[in-house]
Amino acid sequence: MQVNRQLETGIFKQVQHDVSERTLYTERGTINLMGPVSAHSINRFIMCEGLTKFRQPQQQHQALMDIANLPEGQVFIACHENTIVGYITFHYPEFERWAQSGILCLLELGAIEVSSQWRETGIAGELVKIPFYTDYMEDKIIVSMECYWFWDLRGSNLTPWEYRRVMENLLDRSGFKTTLTDDPDICSHPANLLSVRIGSRVPQETCLKFQNVCYRGKWML
């Protein structure tokens, strides 16, 4: 059955300035998106069995709670009834170059995943937008290291280049832009990309410092 335009895009309601909640209506059921959520809130839900991209569901459940407990950790979840069917996370960078940049407002989009049982319902598109419905991220530079070895190429039946286009289009919905870098992880495969969102309140001097971190001239693009 073809989903009508209202169901495809969803109907949303923002309830607070610092926490966002949305409702997405799909032909498979109603999805509630919320965040940032606490570890206690995450613990009240179970994980969908289709969330296996990075870890087994129970292990990923604990990982989400661990991230939510970080001082800078941000976790947003998509739920069907009492089950988490998708999530997106943010935390301080783990990749060496960005972790050692000295830029205090720098965050990494750690992971985004939608259960294999709930794909093609519009959840991923809403997960990448909900963190930016408040202005908290406008003080932040956010990097997303998109490397092909993290992508579900087998489950999606896409080539690395096709998956790259999917990720570029997805992140573009929240203002992320593909950015040049000589980071060795990105340069290790031509399909890899660095996607960056610079908040509207990030000072110009911080932006310049970030540009210098992106490209040190030691690696060929």
Rosetta silent file (secondary structure, phi, psi, omega in degrees, C-alpha in Angstrom):
SEQUENCE: MQVNRQLETGIFKQVQHDVSERTLYTERGTINLMGPVSAHSINRFIMCEGLTKFRQPQQQHQALMDIANLPEGQVFIACHENTIVGYITFHYPEFERWAQSGILCLLELGAIEVSSQWRETGIAGELVKIPFYTDYMEDKIIVSMECYWFWDLRGSNLTPWEYRRVMENLLDRSGFKTTLTDDPDICSHPANLLSVRIGSRVPQETCLKFQNVCYRGKWML
SCORE:     score description
SCORE:     0.000 S_00000001
   1 L     0.000  133.408  178.903    0.000    0.000    0.000 S_00000001
   2 L   -75.824  129.827  178.589    1.309    3.435   -0.926 S_00000001
   3 L   -77.512  132.813  179.016    1.741    5.730    2.060 S_00000001
   4 L   -72.701  169.051 -172.452    0.017    9.056    1.551 S_00000001
   5 H   -62.634  -35.791 -179.471    1.981   12.304    1.823 S_00000001
   6 H   -65.171  -41.125  179.618    0.745   13.050    5.336 S_00000001
   7 H   -71.098  -35.999 -176.499    1.891    9.679    6.617 S_00000001
   8 H   -66.338  -40.383 -177.165    5.199    9.881    4.778 S_00000001
   9 H   -90.218  -22.955  179.300    6.198   13.209    6.268 S_00000001
  10 L    86.032  166.506  175.265    4.527   12.741    9.638 S_00000001
  11 E  -123.163  128.177 -168.334    2.695   15.139   11.927 S_00000001
  12 L  -122.917  156.004  177.511    4.822   16.719   14.604 S_00000001
  13 L  -146.880  117.917  177.251    4.445   18.592   17.862 S_00000001
  14 L   -90.042  133.716 -172.186    7.290   20.201   19.773 S_00000001
  15 L  -111.299  -22.032 -179.494    6.619   20.318   23.496 S_00000001
  16 L  -142.488  165.930  177.810    9.641   21.978   25.143 S_00000001
  17 L   -78.325  -36.587 -174.785   12.530   24.268   24.310 S_00000001
  18 L   -98.162  -16.509  178.081   15.268   21.950   25.568 S_00000001
  19 L  -129.107  135.156 -179.943   13.677   18.568   24.773 S_00000001
  20 E  -109.602  141.947  172.056   11.900   17.692   21.540 S_00000001
  21 E  -131.935  137.052  178.722    9.130   15.182   20.974 S_00000001
  22 E  -135.710  155.143  174.297    7.653   14.281   17.621 S_00000001
  23 E  -121.392  127.349  179.053    5.085   11.819   16.369 S_00000001
  24 E  -115.284  120.455 -179.677    5.566   10.126   13.023 S_00000001
  25 E   -96.435  122.472  179.383    2.598    8.290   11.548 S_00000001
  26 E  -126.133  168.245  179.425    3.498    5.396    9.223 S_00000001
  27 L   -69.761  -15.340  179.318    1.548    2.563    7.667 S_00000001
  28 L   -94.269   -9.785 -179.365    3.277    0.175   10.106 S_00000001
  29 E   142.628  173.816 -178.174    2.334    2.105   13.213 S_00000001
  30 E   -86.730  132.516  179.634    2.917    5.276   15.188 S_00000001
  31 E  -113.114  128.443  174.119    6.499    6.243   15.984 S_00000001
  32 E  -102.992  125.076  177.746    7.354    8.598   18.848 S_00000001
  33 E  -109.893  137.839 -175.447   10.655   10.434   18.527 S_00000001
  34 E  -154.732  156.630  174.332   12.152   12.151   21.564 S_00000001
  35 E   154.286  169.707   -0.766   15.349   13.481   23.021 S_00000001
  36 L   -70.352  142.354 -176.131   17.765   14.090   24.333 S_00000001
  37 L  -108.476  153.559  178.858   16.762   11.294   26.703 S_00000001
  38 L   -83.381  164.695  175.652   18.360   10.166   29.960 S_00000001
  39 H   -60.998  -37.084  178.626   19.803    6.735   30.630 S_00000001
  40 H   -61.410  -41.989  179.300   16.883    6.135   32.995 S_00000001
  41 H   -65.897  -42.248  179.409   14.405    6.850   30.195 S_00000001
  42 H   -60.707  -38.190 -176.838   16.263    4.569   27.774 S_00000001
  43 H   -65.698  -18.793  179.577   16.205    1.777   30.336 S_00000001
  44 L   -78.254  -12.196 -178.744   12.391    1.832   30.324 S_00000001
  45 L  -106.646  160.423  169.801   12.373    0.673   26.696 S_00000001
  46 E  -104.824  162.605 -178.672   13.457   -2.544   25.032 S_00000001
  47 E   -97.715  137.995  175.845   15.497   -2.694   21.829 S_00000001
  48 L   -65.009  140.989 -178.189   14.066   -3.904   18.546 S_00000001
  49 L   -66.100  -15.128  179.268   15.701   -7.124   17.361 S_00000001
  50 L   -85.282    2.657  178.207   16.458   -5.463   14.019 S_00000001
  51 L   -93.062   82.502 -174.981   18.993   -3.086   15.596 S_00000001
  52 L  -128.602   14.229 -174.579   22.139   -5.091   14.870 S_00000001
  53 L   -64.511  -40.931 -175.374   24.245   -2.727   12.755 S_00000001
  54 L  -109.247  -37.637 -177.969   26.881   -2.025   15.427 S_00000001
  55 L  -149.654  172.846  170.307   26.188   -4.486   18.258 S_00000001
  56 L   -67.869  150.804 -172.195   23.631   -6.991   19.379 S_00000001
  57 H   -51.061  -44.861 -177.354   20.456   -5.212   20.590 S_00000001
  58 H   -66.322  -37.918  177.344   21.037   -5.699   24.309 S_00000001
  59 H   -67.655  -38.099  178.483   24.619   -4.473   24.044 S_00000001
  60 H   -67.927  -34.242  176.364   23.492   -1.475   22.011 S_00000001
  61 H   -58.212  -46.436  178.505   20.863   -0.732   24.639 S_00000001
  62 H   -66.507  -37.909  179.154   23.619   -0.466   27.248 S_00000001
  63 H   -62.501  -38.987  177.610   25.764    1.618   24.888 S_00000001
  64 H   -63.701  -41.165  178.431   22.937    4.145   24.489 S_00000001
  65 H   -66.135  -37.820  177.929   22.629    4.453   28.260 S_00000001
  66 H   -62.720  -42.841  179.063   26.394    4.901   28.561 S_00000001
  67 H   -65.604  -42.190  179.643   26.336    7.732   26.012 S_00000001
  68 H   -62.136  -26.710  179.805   23.364    9.382   27.718 S_00000001
  69 H   -81.880  -12.164  176.981   25.355    9.368   30.966 S_00000001
  70 L   -68.738  145.981 -179.714   28.247   11.296   29.417 S_00000001
  71 L   -55.453  -37.217 -178.739   28.311   14.998   30.371 S_00000001
  72 L  -101.666   -0.303 -173.135   28.061   15.980   26.706 S_00000001
  73 L   -65.439  138.467  178.367   26.172   12.872   25.542 S_00000001
  74 E  -132.239  122.023  178.113   23.013   13.340   23.502 S_00000001
  75 E  -126.254  127.777  175.950   20.735   10.428   22.601 S_00000001
  76 E  -119.509  136.443 -174.055   17.551   10.737   20.571 S_00000001
  77 E  -126.640  153.429  172.527   15.333    7.705   20.089 S_00000001
  78 E  -116.331  126.089 -172.721   12.467    6.594   17.876 S_00000001
  79 E  -127.164  142.680  168.297   10.027    4.244   19.608 S_00000001
  80 E  -113.466  110.781 -173.613    7.067    2.101   18.682 S_00000001
  81 L    56.451 -117.127 -177.172    5.106    1.545   21.881 S_00000001
  82 L  -102.664   19.801 -174.315    7.751    0.313   24.372 S_00000001
  83 E  -119.938  128.238  173.801   10.381   -0.627   21.763 S_00000001
  84 E   -76.850  122.298 -179.315   13.266    1.481   20.463 S_00000001
  85 E  -112.702   -3.937  177.956   13.334    1.105   16.681 S_00000001
  86 E  -169.333  160.451 -179.350   15.899    3.788   15.883 S_00000001
  87 E  -160.807  161.534  171.056   18.336    6.203   17.472 S_00000001
  88 E  -141.550  140.384 -175.590   20.934    8.888   16.828 S_00000001
  89 E  -129.271  153.319  175.717   23.766    9.777   19.203 S_00000001
  90 E  -136.789  143.113  178.036   26.215   12.623   19.757 S_00000001
  91 E  -162.975  175.827  175.307   29.314   12.780   21.966 S_00000001
  92 L   -61.187  147.707 -175.068   32.847   14.151   22.035 S_00000001
  93 L   -59.440  146.223  176.212   34.875   12.874   19.064 S_00000001
  94 L  -106.117  -29.692  177.742   36.552    9.485   19.257 S_00000001
  95 L   -66.568  140.075 -167.085   38.597    9.650   16.046 S_00000001
  96 H   -54.371  -50.863 -174.650   42.124   10.833   16.855 S_00000001
  97 H   -58.180  -44.610 -174.686   42.337   14.023   14.801 S_00000001
  98 H   -78.403  -33.176  178.466   39.075   15.442   16.075 S_00000001
  99 H   -66.489  -28.917 -177.922   39.537   14.234   19.637 S_00000001
 100 L  -102.053   15.761 -175.205   42.859   16.093   19.826 S_00000001
 101 L   -72.910  -24.639 -176.325   41.685   19.258   18.076 S_00000001
 102 L    77.697    8.457  178.746   41.327   21.320   21.255 S_00000001
 103 L   -92.894  108.358 -171.997   37.954   22.630   19.991 S_00000001
 104 L   -69.770  -24.541 -177.780   35.672   22.406   23.004 S_00000001
 105 L   -91.520   11.140 -177.033   32.450   22.861   21.045 S_00000001
 106 E   -87.219  125.597  175.144   33.216   19.960   18.703 S_00000001
 107 E  -121.592  159.309  175.994   30.859   16.973   18.811 S_00000001
 108 E  -115.480  133.964  168.193   30.684   13.810   16.750 S_00000001
 109 E   -74.120  102.834 -171.756   27.547   12.262   15.344 S_00000001
 110 E   -71.848  -44.718 -177.247   28.395    8.887   16.777 S_00000001
 111 E  -163.434  148.574  167.740   25.770    6.674   15.172 S_00000001
 112 E  -136.371  132.080 -177.880   22.410    6.635   13.501 S_00000001
 113 E  -149.017  138.817  172.325   20.514    3.394   13.058 S_00000001
 114 E  -121.022  136.099  179.689   16.990    2.318   12.165 S_00000001
 115 L   -53.400  141.721  177.359   15.852   -1.245   12.740 S_00000001
 116 L   -60.078  -20.228  178.672   15.840   -3.425    9.641 S_00000001
 117 L   -82.646   -9.359 -174.582   12.160   -4.050   10.438 S_00000001
 118 L  -127.698   19.592 -179.995   11.320   -0.330   10.196 S_00000001
 119 L   -76.522  159.851 -179.828   13.298    0.956    7.241 S_00000001
 120 L    63.895   31.761  175.561   11.739    3.004    4.436 S_00000001
 121 L  -117.106    2.503  179.637    9.197    4.522    6.830 S_00000001
 122 L    91.574    2.133 -176.161   10.775    7.975    7.151 S_00000001
 123 H   -66.458  -44.719 -177.773   12.307    7.379   10.594 S_00000001
 124 H   -59.434  -41.934  179.829   15.907    8.106    9.581 S_00000001
 125 H   -62.009  -35.307  178.891   14.917   11.430    8.048 S_00000001
 126 H   -79.720  -32.067  178.377   13.214   12.527   11.257 S_00000001
 127 H   -63.542  -36.899 -178.716   16.022   11.265   13.494 S_00000001
 128 L   -76.876  -14.030  179.953   18.556   13.524   11.768 S_00000001
 129 L   -97.054  -33.227 -171.516   16.268   16.544   12.171 S_00000001
 130 H   -61.759  -31.303  178.615   14.961   16.236   15.732 S_00000001
 131 H   -65.518  -15.227 -173.244   18.268   17.177   17.454 S_00000001
 132 H  -110.238   13.028  175.471   18.124   20.558   15.743 S_00000001
 133 L   -77.150  -20.945  170.003   14.579   21.616   16.610 S_00000001
 134 L  -103.287  173.326 -175.876   16.007   23.398   19.651 S_00000001
 135 L   -96.311   10.930 -177.663   18.936   25.810   19.468 S_00000001
 136 H   -57.038  -42.010 -175.362   21.322   23.809   21.675 S_00000001
 137 H   -77.040   -5.481 -178.830   23.386   22.634   18.712 S_00000001
 138 H   -70.889  -13.055  174.748   23.804   26.158   17.331 S_00000001
 139 H   -94.789    4.520 -170.417   26.865   26.562   19.564 S_00000001
 140 L  -116.859  149.855  162.806   28.395   23.334   18.248 S_00000001
 141 E  -103.670  126.886 -177.199   30.436   22.055   15.342 S_00000001
 142 E  -118.056  127.460  176.721   29.331   18.504   14.597 S_00000001
 143 E  -109.521  143.999  174.394   31.341   16.078   12.509 S_00000001
 144 E  -126.545  111.686  179.382   30.062   12.855   11.022 S_00000001
 145 E   -85.110  102.497 -176.621   32.748   10.430    9.877 S_00000001
 146 E   -99.018   99.427 -178.603   31.034    8.472    7.123 S_00000001
 147 L  -114.527  137.505 -170.172   33.221    5.464    6.340 S_00000001
 148 H   -60.386  -27.009 -177.615   32.005    2.641    4.144 S_00000001
 149 H   -71.621  -12.189  174.581   32.947   -0.081    6.649 S_00000001
 150 H   -88.992  -14.064 -171.002   30.246    1.253    8.998 S_00000001
 151 L   -83.869  149.227  179.256   27.528    1.106    6.334 S_00000001
 152 L   -87.374   70.498 -176.911   25.004   -1.688    5.955 S_00000001
 153 H   -67.437  -37.951 -178.681   25.890   -2.406    2.338 S_00000001
 154 H   -69.164  -46.062 -178.126   24.652   -5.992    2.454 S_00000001
 155 H   -68.466  -29.005 -177.905   21.316   -5.176    4.072 S_00000001
 156 H   -92.767  -13.791 -175.778   20.651   -2.243    1.778 S_00000001
 157 L    57.798   34.783  179.129   21.918   -3.897   -1.434 S_00000001
 158 L  -111.327  152.475  171.597   23.700   -0.636   -2.279 S_00000001
 159 L   -78.148  164.404  176.039   27.192   -0.012   -3.571 S_00000001
 160 H   -55.452  -37.466 -179.638   29.493    2.218   -1.477 S_00000001
 161 H   -70.095  -38.713  176.911   28.861    5.084   -3.888 S_00000001
 162 H   -66.354  -41.075  179.778   25.099    4.668   -3.714 S_00000001
 163 H   -66.474  -37.395  176.810   25.212    4.501    0.083 S_00000001
 164 H   -57.648  -45.549  179.544   27.378    7.619    0.145 S_00000001
 165 H   -63.017  -38.147  177.114   24.711    9.527   -1.792 S_00000001
 166 H   -60.166  -46.765 -178.344   22.057    8.282    0.633 S_00000001
 167 H   -67.042  -39.759  177.712   24.071    9.555    3.608 S_00000001
 168 H   -61.323  -45.735 -179.466   24.815   12.902    1.968 S_00000001
 169 H   -66.217  -37.837 -179.878   21.141   13.449    1.193 S_00000001
 170 H   -65.015  -50.309 -176.432   20.089   12.337    4.680 S_00000001
 171 H   -71.587  -25.957  177.699   22.500   14.601    6.556 S_00000001
 172 H   -60.735  -25.473 -178.941   21.805   17.510    4.236 S_00000001
 173 L   -63.712  -22.113 -179.751   18.319   17.718    5.776 S_00000001
 174 L  -112.393   14.538  174.933   19.888   19.107    8.959 S_00000001
 175 L    90.590   10.792  174.828   22.445   21.388    7.361 S_00000001
 176 L   -74.504  143.192  178.637   25.433   19.026    7.210 S_00000001
 177 E  -128.391  139.053  174.618   27.812   19.671    4.322 S_00000001
 178 E   -65.259  129.978 -171.127   30.453   17.422    2.808 S_00000001
 179 E  -126.613  137.754  178.376   33.802   18.951    3.759 S_00000001
 180 L   -67.631  141.575  176.868   37.300   18.467    2.383 S_00000001
 181 L  -157.188  153.965  172.261   39.793   16.855    4.713 S_00000001
 182 L  -107.125   22.220  176.118   43.070   14.978    4.544 S_00000001
 183 L   -57.702  130.231 -175.244   42.098   12.826    7.524 S_00000001
 184 H   -62.633  -32.075  178.207   43.582    9.371    6.853 S_00000001
 185 H   -65.789  -40.600  178.826   40.382    7.489    7.759 S_00000001
 186 H   -70.718  -41.430 -176.523   38.408    9.489    5.200 S_00000001
 187 H   -74.417   -8.490 -176.451   41.162    9.322    2.579 S_00000001
 188 L   -71.476  -16.311  176.961   41.491    5.546    2.926 S_00000001
 189 L  -150.705  134.814 -175.213   38.573    5.014    0.508 S_00000001
 190 L   -65.630  -15.970  177.965   37.143    7.404   -2.111 S_00000001
 191 L   -84.186  -17.563  179.738   33.550    6.716   -1.020 S_00000001
 192 L   -67.489  154.031  178.617   34.226    7.879    2.536 S_00000001
 193 E  -151.174  153.683  171.336   33.273   11.420    3.457 S_00000001
 194 E  -104.414  121.932  178.047   33.404   13.938    6.252 S_00000001
 195 E  -112.333  133.577 -170.727   30.069   15.665    6.813 S_00000001
 196 E  -132.836  138.418  170.833   30.026   18.775    9.012 S_00000001
 197 E  -122.142  121.726  178.663   27.379   21.019   10.539 S_00000001
 198 E  -105.557  119.270 -178.064   28.544   24.362   11.940 S_00000001
 199 L   -64.725  154.705 -174.456   26.058   25.987   14.285 S_00000001
 200 L   -67.947  -17.994 -178.548   24.959   29.556   13.637 S_00000001
 201 L  -104.807    9.661  177.888   26.495   30.825   16.895 S_00000001
 202 L   -73.606  125.669 -178.644   29.961   29.290   16.479 S_00000001
 203 L   -60.863  150.949 -178.316   32.537   32.140   16.502 S_00000001
 204 H   -60.228  -38.077 -179.119   34.463   32.824   13.309 S_00000001
 205 H   -65.499  -31.600  176.060   37.811   32.152   14.980 S_00000001
 206 H   -70.460  -38.161  177.304   36.580   28.688   15.989 S_00000001
 207 H   -61.769  -41.546  179.261   35.473   28.023   12.413 S_00000001
 208 H   -65.904  -39.979  177.474   38.945   28.953   11.153 S_00000001
 209 H   -63.039  -40.399  178.690   40.570   26.693   13.726 S_00000001
 210 H   -63.991  -41.529  178.011   38.315   23.855   12.616 S_00000001
 211 H   -58.951  -39.103  178.555   39.273   24.416    8.963 S_00000001
 212 H   -66.463  -34.050  177.653   42.926   24.082    9.926 S_00000001
 213 H   -70.114  -36.582 -178.356   42.179   20.807   11.691 S_00000001
 214 H   -61.763  -39.954 -171.814   40.317   19.482    8.633 S_00000001
 215 L  -133.062  103.228 -178.488   43.208   19.947    6.277 S_00000001
 216 L   -98.656   -5.001  176.109   46.786   19.704    7.532 S_00000001
 217 L    77.346   13.021 -177.824   48.331   19.111    4.118 S_00000001
 218 L   -98.499  -12.507 -178.362   49.903   15.811    5.128 S_00000001
 219 L  -128.619  145.321  177.210   47.606   13.537    3.148 S_00000001
 220 L   -83.653  135.846  175.527   46.515   13.637   -0.446 S_00000001
 221 L   -77.414    0.000    0.000   42.784   13.854   -1.085 S_00000001
